[in-house]
Coordinates of N, CA and C in Angstrom, one line a residue:
T84 N 103.5 59.8 128.4 CA 104.8 60.1 128.6 C 105.7 58.9 128.8
V85 N 105.2 57.9 129.5 CA 106.0 56.7 129.8 C 106.3 55.9 128.6
L86 N 105.3 55.7 127.8 CA 105.4 54.8 126.6 C 106.5 55.2 125.7
P87 N 106.6 56.5 125.3 CA 107.7 56.9 124.4 C 109.1 56.7 125.0
N88 N 109.2 56.7 126.3 CA 110.5 56.5 126.9 C 110.9 55.1 127.1
L89 N 110.1 54.2 126.4 CA 110.5 52.8 126.4 C 111.4 52.4 125.2
A90 N 112.0 53.4 124.6 CA 112.9 53.3 123.5 C 114.1 52.3 123.8
P91 N 114.7 52.3 124.9 CA 115.7 51.3 125.2 C 115.3 49.9 125.0
V92 N 114.1 49.6 125.3 CA 113.6 48.2 125.0 C 113.7 47.9 123.6
F93 N 113.3 48.8 122.7 CA 113.4 48.6 121.3 C 114.8 48.6 120.8
V94 N 115.7 49.3 121.4 CA 117.1 49.3 121.0 C 117.7 47.9 121.3
V95 N 117.4 47.4 122.4 CA 117.9 46.0 122.8 C 117.4 45.0 121.8
I96 N 116.1 45.0 121.5 CA 115.5 44.1 120.6 C 116.0 44.3 119.2
G97 N 116.1 45.5 118.7 CA 116.6 45.8 117.4 C 118.1 45.4 117.2
A98 N 118.9 45.7 118.2 CA 120.3 45.4 118.2 C 120.5 43.9 118.1
W99 N 119.7 43.2 118.8 CA 119.8 41.7 118.7 C 119.2 41.1 117.4
A100 N 118.1 41.6 117.0 CA 117.4 41.1 115.8 C 118.1 41.5 114.5
V101 N 118.6 42.7 114.4 CA 119.1 43.2 113.2 C 120.6 43.0 113.1
F102 N 121.3 43.3 114.2 CA 122.8 43.3 114.2 C 123.4 42.1 114.9
G103 N 122.6 41.3 115.5 CA 123.1 40.1 116.3 C 123.9 40.5 117.5
E104 N 123.7 41.7 118.0 CA 124.4 42.1 119.2 C 123.7 41.7 120.4
R105 N 124.4 41.5 121.5 CA 123.8 41.1 122.8 C 124.1 42.2 123.8
A106 N 123.1 42.5 124.6 CA 123.3 43.5 125.6 C 123.9 42.8 126.8
S107 N 124.7 43.6 127.6 CA 125.3 43.0 128.8 C 124.3 42.7 129.8
R108 N 124.7 41.8 130.7 CA 123.8 41.4 131.8 C 123.4 42.6 132.7
K109 N 124.4 43.5 132.9 CA 124.1 44.7 133.7 C 123.1 45.6 133.0
F110 N 123.2 45.7 131.7 CA 122.2 46.5 131.0 C 120.8 45.9 131.1
I111 N 120.7 44.6 130.9 CA 119.4 43.9 131.0 C 118.9 44.1 132.4
A112 N 119.7 43.9 133.4 CA 119.3 44.1 134.8 C 118.7 45.5 135.0
G113 N 119.5 46.5 134.6 CA 119.0 47.9 134.7 C 117.7 48.1 134.0
L114 N 117.6 47.5 132.8 CA 116.4 47.7 132.0 C 115.2 47.0 132.7
L115 N 115.4 45.9 133.3 CA 114.3 45.2 134.1 C 113.9 46.0 135.3
L116 N 114.9 46.6 136.0 CA 114.6 47.5 137.1 C 113.8 48.7 136.7
A117 N 114.2 49.3 135.5 CA 113.4 50.4 135.0 C 112.0 50.1 134.7
L118 N 111.8 48.9 134.0 CA 110.5 48.5 133.7 C 109.7 48.2 135.0
G119 N 110.3 47.7 136.0 CA 109.7 47.5 137.3 C 109.2 48.8 137.9
G120 N 110.1 49.8 137.7 CA 109.7 51.2 138.2 C 108.5 51.7 137.4
V121 N 108.5 51.4 136.1 CA 107.3 51.9 135.3 C 106.1 51.2 135.8
A122 N 106.1 49.9 136.1 CA 105.0 49.2 136.6 C 104.5 49.8 137.9
I123 N 105.4 50.1 138.8 CA 105.1 50.7 140.1 C 104.4 52.1 139.9
L124 N 105.0 52.9 139.0 CA 104.4 54.2 138.7 C 103.0 54.1 138.1
L125 N 102.8 53.2 137.2 CA 101.5 53.0 136.6 C 100.5 52.5 137.6
G126 N 101.0 51.5 138.4 CA 100.1 50.9 139.4 C 98.7 50.5 138.9
K127 N 97.8 50.9 139.6 CA 96.4 50.6 139.3 C 95.8 51.4 138.1
S128 N 96.6 52.5 137.7 CA 96.1 53.3 136.6 C 96.3 52.6 135.2
F129 N 97.1 51.5 135.2 CA 97.4 50.8 134.0 C 96.1 50.1 133.5
E130 N 95.6 50.4 132.4 CA 94.5 49.7 131.8 C 94.5 49.7 130.3
L131 N 94.0 48.7 129.7 CA 93.8 48.7 128.3 C 92.3 49.1 128.0
S132 N 92.1 50.1 127.3 CA 90.8 50.5 126.9 C 90.7 51.1 125.5
R133 N 89.6 51.1 125.0 CA 89.4 51.6 123.6 C 89.6 53.1 123.6
D134 N 89.3 53.8 124.7 CA 89.4 55.2 124.8 C 90.9 55.7 124.6
N135 N 91.8 54.9 125.2 CA 93.2 55.3 125.2 C 94.0 54.5 124.2
F136 N 93.4 53.6 123.4 CA 94.2 52.7 122.5 C 95.0 53.5 121.5
L137 N 94.4 54.4 120.8 CA 95.2 55.2 119.8 C 96.4 55.9 120.4
G138 N 96.2 56.5 121.5 CA 97.3 57.2 122.2 C 98.4 56.2 122.6
D139 N 98.0 55.0 123.1 CA 99.0 54.0 123.5 C 99.8 53.5 122.3
V140 N 99.1 53.3 121.2 CA 99.8 52.9 120.0 C 100.7 53.9 119.5
A141 N 100.3 55.2 119.6 CA 101.2 56.3 119.2 C 102.4 56.3 120.1
G142 N 102.3 56.1 121.4 CA 103.4 56.1 122.3 C 104.4 55.0 122.0
V143 N 103.9 53.8 121.8 CA 104.7 52.7 121.5 C 105.4 52.9 120.2
T144 N 104.7 53.4 119.2 CA 105.3 53.6 117.9 C 106.4 54.7 118.0
T145 N 106.2 55.7 118.8 CA 107.2 56.7 119.0 C 108.5 56.1 119.6
A146 N 108.3 55.2 120.6 CA 109.4 54.5 121.2 C 110.1 53.7 120.2
A147 N 109.4 53.0 119.3 CA 110.0 52.1 118.3 C 110.8 52.9 117.3
F148 N 110.3 54.0 116.9 CA 111.0 54.9 115.9 C 112.2 55.5 116.5
Y149 N 112.1 56.0 117.8 CA 113.2 56.6 118.5 C 114.3 55.5 118.7
G150 N 113.9 54.3 119.1 CA 114.9 53.2 119.2 C 115.6 52.9 117.9
T151 N 114.9 53.0 116.8 CA 115.5 52.7 115.5 C 116.4 53.9 115.1
Y152 N 116.1 55.1 115.5 CA 117.0 56.2 115.2 C 118.3 56.0 116.0
L153 N 118.2 55.7 117.3 CA 119.4 55.5 118.1 C 120.3 54.4 117.5
L154 N 119.7 53.3 117.0 CA 120.5 52.2 116.4 C 121.1 52.7 115.1
A155 N 120.4 53.4 114.3 CA 121.0 53.9 113.1 C 122.1 54.9 113.3
V156 N 122.0 55.8 114.3 CA 123.1 56.7 114.6 C 124.3 56.0 115.1
S157 N 124.0 55.0 116.0 CA 125.1 54.2 116.5 C 125.9 53.5 115.5
R158 N 125.2 52.9 114.5 CA 125.8 52.2 113.4 C 126.5 53.1 112.5
A159 N 126.0 54.3 112.2 CA 126.6 55.3 111.4 C 127.9 55.8 112.0
R160 N 127.9 56.0 113.3 CA 129.1 56.5 114.0 C 130.2 55.5 113.9
R161 N 129.9 54.2 113.9 CA 130.9 53.2 113.8 C 131.5 53.1 112.4
T162 N 130.7 53.4 111.4 CA 131.2 53.2 110.0 C 131.8 54.4 109.4
T163 N 131.6 55.6 110.0 CA 132.3 56.8 109.5 C 133.5 57.1 110.3
G164 N 134.4 57.9 109.8 CA 135.7 58.2 110.4 C 135.6 59.2 111.5
R165 N 134.4 59.7 111.8 CA 134.3 60.7 112.8 C 133.7 60.3 114.1

């Protein structure tokens, strides 16, 4: 559940890499705090293993696609009259 909710990380990376946009310092600070919270929640249960690898890849892929969706919708809203 945690990995798919990392979409904002991909939004920041995608906005910078594709559109040349920079996130504000406040947003980056909030993002780092959120990632710190994720690290605390995971704690000792964080592990890389072959048993969970496919699920972890699926979670990160979900986050990347959702981040891409958010960027596309944001760009579409800017370019349409609505």
